[in-house]
Amino acid sequence: MEIPIKIDSFKEWELLHEISRLRDKSKEALILSAVEGYYIKEISAMLKISESAIKKRLQRGREELSRQLGVRQ
């Protein structure tokens, strides 16, 4: 799924660049949630998978993104 995104600052561009390096499943869920502002229930309906699967993809995506950015958890 290709999602057009408006970027307002270099910081946003950097973050989106790091998100773009994630696995496709995690990337898609993170963009729809964090960038586009959709709720888990809406993403679940869009991607035709369970809400628990969306939650897991978001969790894995956030963990991977934290590792990429060198953020301690």
Coordinates of N, CA, C and O in Angstrom, one line a residue:
M1 N 0.9 -1.2 0.0 CA 0.0 0.0 0.0 C 0.9 1.2 0.0 O 1.8 1.4 0.8
E2 N 0.7 2.1 -0.9 CA 1.5 3.4 -1.0 C 0.7 4.5 -0.3 O -0.5 4.7 -0.6
I3 N 1.3 5.2 0.6 CA 0.6 6.2 1.4 C 1.3 7.6 1.1 O 2.5 7.7 1.5
P4 N 0.6 8.5 0.5 CA 1.2 9.9 0.3 C 1.3 10.6 1.6 O 0.4 10.6 2.4
I5 N 2.5 11.3 1.9 CA 2.7 11.9 3.2 C 3.2 13.3 2.9 O 4.1 13.5 2.1
K6 N 2.7 14.3 3.7 CA 3.1 15.7 3.6 C 4.2 15.8 4.7 O 4.0 15.5 5.9
I7 N 5.4 16.4 4.3 CA 6.5 16.6 5.3 C 6.7 18.1 5.5 O 6.9 18.8 4.5
D8 N 6.6 18.5 6.7 CA 6.7 19.9 7.0 C 8.1 20.4 7.5 O 8.4 21.5 7.6
S9 N 8.9 19.4 7.9 CA 10.2 19.8 8.5 C 11.3 18.7 8.2 O 11.0 17.6 7.9
F10 N 12.5 19.1 8.4 CA 13.6 18.2 8.2 C 13.6 17.1 9.2 O 13.8 15.9 8.9
K11 N 13.2 17.4 10.5 CA 13.0 16.4 11.5 C 12.0 15.3 11.1 O 12.2 14.2 11.4
E12 N 10.9 15.8 10.6 CA 9.9 14.8 10.1 C 10.4 14.0 9.0 O 10.2 12.8 9.0
W13 N 11.2 14.6 8.1 CA 11.8 13.8 7.0 C 12.7 12.7 7.6 O 12.7 11.6 7.1
E14 N 13.5 13.1 8.5 CA 14.5 12.1 9.1 C 13.7 11.0 9.8 O 14.1 9.8 9.6
L15 N 12.7 11.3 10.5 CA 11.9 10.2 11.1 C 11.2 9.3 10.1 O 11.3 8.1 10.2
L16 N 10.6 9.9 9.1 CA 10.0 9.1 8.0 C 11.1 8.3 7.3 O 10.8 7.2 6.9
H17 N 12.2 8.8 7.1 CA 13.3 8.0 6.5 C 13.6 6.8 7.3 O 13.8 5.7 6.7
E18 N 13.7 6.9 8.6 CA 14.0 5.8 9.5 C 12.8 4.8 9.5 O 13.0 3.6 9.4
I19 N 11.6 5.3 9.4 CA 10.4 4.5 9.3 C 10.4 3.7 8.0 O 10.1 2.5 8.0
S20 N 10.8 4.3 7.0 CA 10.9 3.7 5.6 C 11.8 2.5 5.6 O 11.7 1.6 4.8
R21 N 12.7 2.4 6.6 CA 13.7 1.3 6.6 C 13.1 0.1 7.4 O 13.7 -1.0 7.4
L22 N 12.0 0.3 8.0 CA 11.3 -0.8 8.8 C 10.8 -1.9 7.8 O 10.6 -1.7 6.6
R23 N 10.5 -3.1 8.4 CA 9.8 -4.1 7.6 C 8.5 -3.6 7.2 O 7.8 -2.8 7.9
D24 N 8.0 -4.0 6.0 CA 6.8 -3.5 5.4 C 5.6 -3.5 6.3 O 4.8 -2.6 6.4
K25 N 5.4 -4.6 7.0 CA 4.2 -4.8 7.9 C 4.2 -3.7 9.0 O 3.2 -3.1 9.3
S26 N 5.4 -3.6 9.7 CA 5.5 -2.6 10.7 C 5.4 -1.2 10.2 O 4.8 -0.3 10.8
K27 N 6.1 -0.9 9.1 CA 6.1 0.4 8.5 C 4.7 0.9 8.1 O 4.3 2.0 8.5
E28 N 3.9 0.0 7.5 CA 2.5 0.3 7.1 C 1.7 0.7 8.3 O 1.0 1.8 8.3
A29 N 1.8 -0.1 9.4 CA 1.0 0.2 10.6 C 1.4 1.5 11.2 O 0.6 2.3 11.7
L30 N 2.7 1.7 11.4 CA 3.2 2.9 12.0 C 2.8 4.2 11.2 O 2.5 5.2 11.8
I31 N 2.9 4.1 9.9 CA 2.6 5.3 9.1 C 1.1 5.6 9.3 O 0.7 6.8 9.5
L32 N 0.3 4.6 9.2 CA -1.2 4.8 9.3 C -1.5 5.3 10.7 O -2.4 6.2 10.9
S33 N -0.9 4.9 11.7 CA -1.2 5.3 13.1 C -0.5 6.6 13.5 O -1.2 7.6 13.8
A34 N 0.8 6.6 13.5 CA 1.5 7.8 14.0 C 1.5 9.0 13.1 O 1.5 10.1 13.5
V35 N 1.6 8.7 11.8 CA 1.7 9.8 10.8 C 0.3 10.3 10.4 O 0.0 11.5 10.4
E36 N -0.5 9.3 9.9 CA -1.8 9.7 9.4 C -2.9 9.8 10.5 O -4.0 10.4 10.2
G37 N -2.7 9.3 11.7 CA -3.6 9.5 12.8 C -4.8 8.5 12.8 O -5.8 8.8 13.5
Y38 N -4.7 7.4 12.1 CA -5.8 6.5 12.2 C -5.8 5.7 13.5 O -4.7 5.4 14.1
Y39 N -6.9 5.2 14.0 CA -7.1 4.4 15.2 C -6.8 3.0 14.8 O -7.0 2.6 13.6
I40 N -6.5 2.1 15.8 CA -6.2 0.7 15.5 C -7.4 0.0 14.8 O -7.2 -0.7 13.9
K41 N -8.6 0.3 15.3 CA -9.7 -0.3 14.7 C -9.9 0.1 13.2 O -10.2 -0.8 12.4
E42 N -9.5 1.3 12.8 CA -9.6 1.8 11.4 C -8.5 1.1 10.6 O -8.8 0.6 9.5
I43 N -7.3 1.0 11.2 CA -6.2 0.3 10.5 C -6.6 -1.2 10.2 O -6.3 -1.7 9.2
S44 N -7.1 -1.8 11.3 CA -7.5 -3.2 11.2 C -8.5 -3.4 10.0 O -8.4 -4.3 9.2
A45 N -9.5 -2.5 9.9 CA -10.4 -2.6 8.8 C -9.8 -2.4 7.4 O -10.1 -3.1 6.5
M46 N -8.9 -1.4 7.4 CA -8.2 -1.1 6.1 C -7.3 -2.2 5.6 O -7.3 -2.5 4.4
L47 N -6.6 -2.8 6.6 CA -5.7 -3.9 6.2 C -6.3 -5.3 6.2 O -5.6 -6.3 5.9
K48 N -7.5 -5.3 6.7 CA -8.2 -6.6 6.8 C -7.5 -7.6 7.7 O -7.4 -8.8 7.3
I49 N -7.0 -7.2 8.8 CA -6.4 -8.1 9.8 C -6.9 -7.7 11.2 O -7.4 -6.6 11.4
S50 N -6.7 -8.5 12.2 CA -7.2 -8.3 13.5 C -6.6 -7.1 14.2 O -5.4 -6.7 13.9
E51 N -7.3 -6.5 15.2 CA -6.7 -5.4 15.9 C -5.5 -5.8 16.7 O -4.6 -5.1 16.9
S52 N -5.5 -7.1 17.2 CA -4.3 -7.5 18.0 C -3.1 -7.7 17.0 O -2.0 -7.4 17.5
A53 N -3.3 -8.0 15.8 CA -2.2 -8.1 14.8 C -1.7 -6.6 14.6 O -0.4 -6.4 14.5
I54 N -2.5 -5.7 14.5 CA -2.1 -4.3 14.3 C -1.3 -3.8 15.5 O -0.2 -3.2 15.4
K55 N -1.8 -4.1 16.7 CA -1.1 -3.7 18.0 C 0.3 -4.3 18.0 O 1.3 -3.7 18.4
K56 N 0.4 -5.6 17.6 CA 1.7 -6.3 17.6 C 2.6 -5.6 16.5 O 3.8 -5.4 16.8
R57 N 2.1 -5.3 15.4 CA 2.9 -4.6 14.3 C 3.4 -3.3 14.8 O 4.6 -2.9 14.6
L58 N 2.5 -2.5 15.5 CA 2.9 -1.2 16.0 C 4.0 -1.4 17.1 O 5.0 -0.7 17.1
Q59 N 3.9 -2.4 18.0 CA 4.9 -2.6 19.0 C 6.2 -3.0 18.4 O 7.2 -2.4 18.8
R60 N 6.2 -3.9 17.5 CA 7.5 -4.3 16.8 C 8.1 -3.1 16.0 O 9.3 -3.0 16.1
G61 N 7.2 -2.4 15.4 CA 7.7 -1.2 14.6 C 8.4 -0.2 15.5 O 9.5 0.4 15.2
R62 N 7.7 0.1 16.7 CA 8.3 1.1 17.6 C 9.6 0.6 18.2 O 10.6 1.4 18.4
E63 N 9.7 -0.7 18.5 CA 10.9 -1.3 19.1 C 12.0 -1.2 18.0 O 13.1 -0.8 18.4
E64 N 11.8 -1.5 16.8 CA 12.8 -1.5 15.8 C 13.2 0.0 15.5 O 14.4 0.3 15.3
L65 N 12.2 0.9 15.5 CA 12.5 2.3 15.3 C 13.4 2.8 16.4 O 14.4 3.6 16.1
S66 N 13.1 2.4 17.6 CA 13.9 2.9 18.8 C 15.4 2.4 18.6 O 16.3 3.1 18.9
R67 N 15.5 1.1 18.2 CA 16.9 0.6 18.0 C 17.6 1.4 16.9 O 18.8 1.7 17.0
Q68 N 16.9 1.7 15.8 CA 17.5 2.4 14.7 C 18.0 3.8 15.1 O 19.0 4.3 14.7
L69 N 17.2 4.4 16.0 CA 17.5 5.8 16.4 C 18.4 5.8 17.6 O 18.8 6.9 18.1
G70 N 18.7 4.6 18.2 CA 19.6 4.5 19.3 C 19.0 5.0 20.6 O 19.6 5.5 21.5
V71 N 17.6 4.8 20.7 CA 16.9 5.2 21.9 C 16.9 4.1 22.9 O 16.5 3.0 22.6
R72 N 17.2 4.3 24.2 CA 17.1 3.3 25.2 C 15.7 3.1 25.6 O 14.9 4.1 25.7
Q73 N 15.3 1.9 26.0 CA 14.0 1.6 26.4 C 14.0 1.3 27.9 O 14.9 0.9 28.5

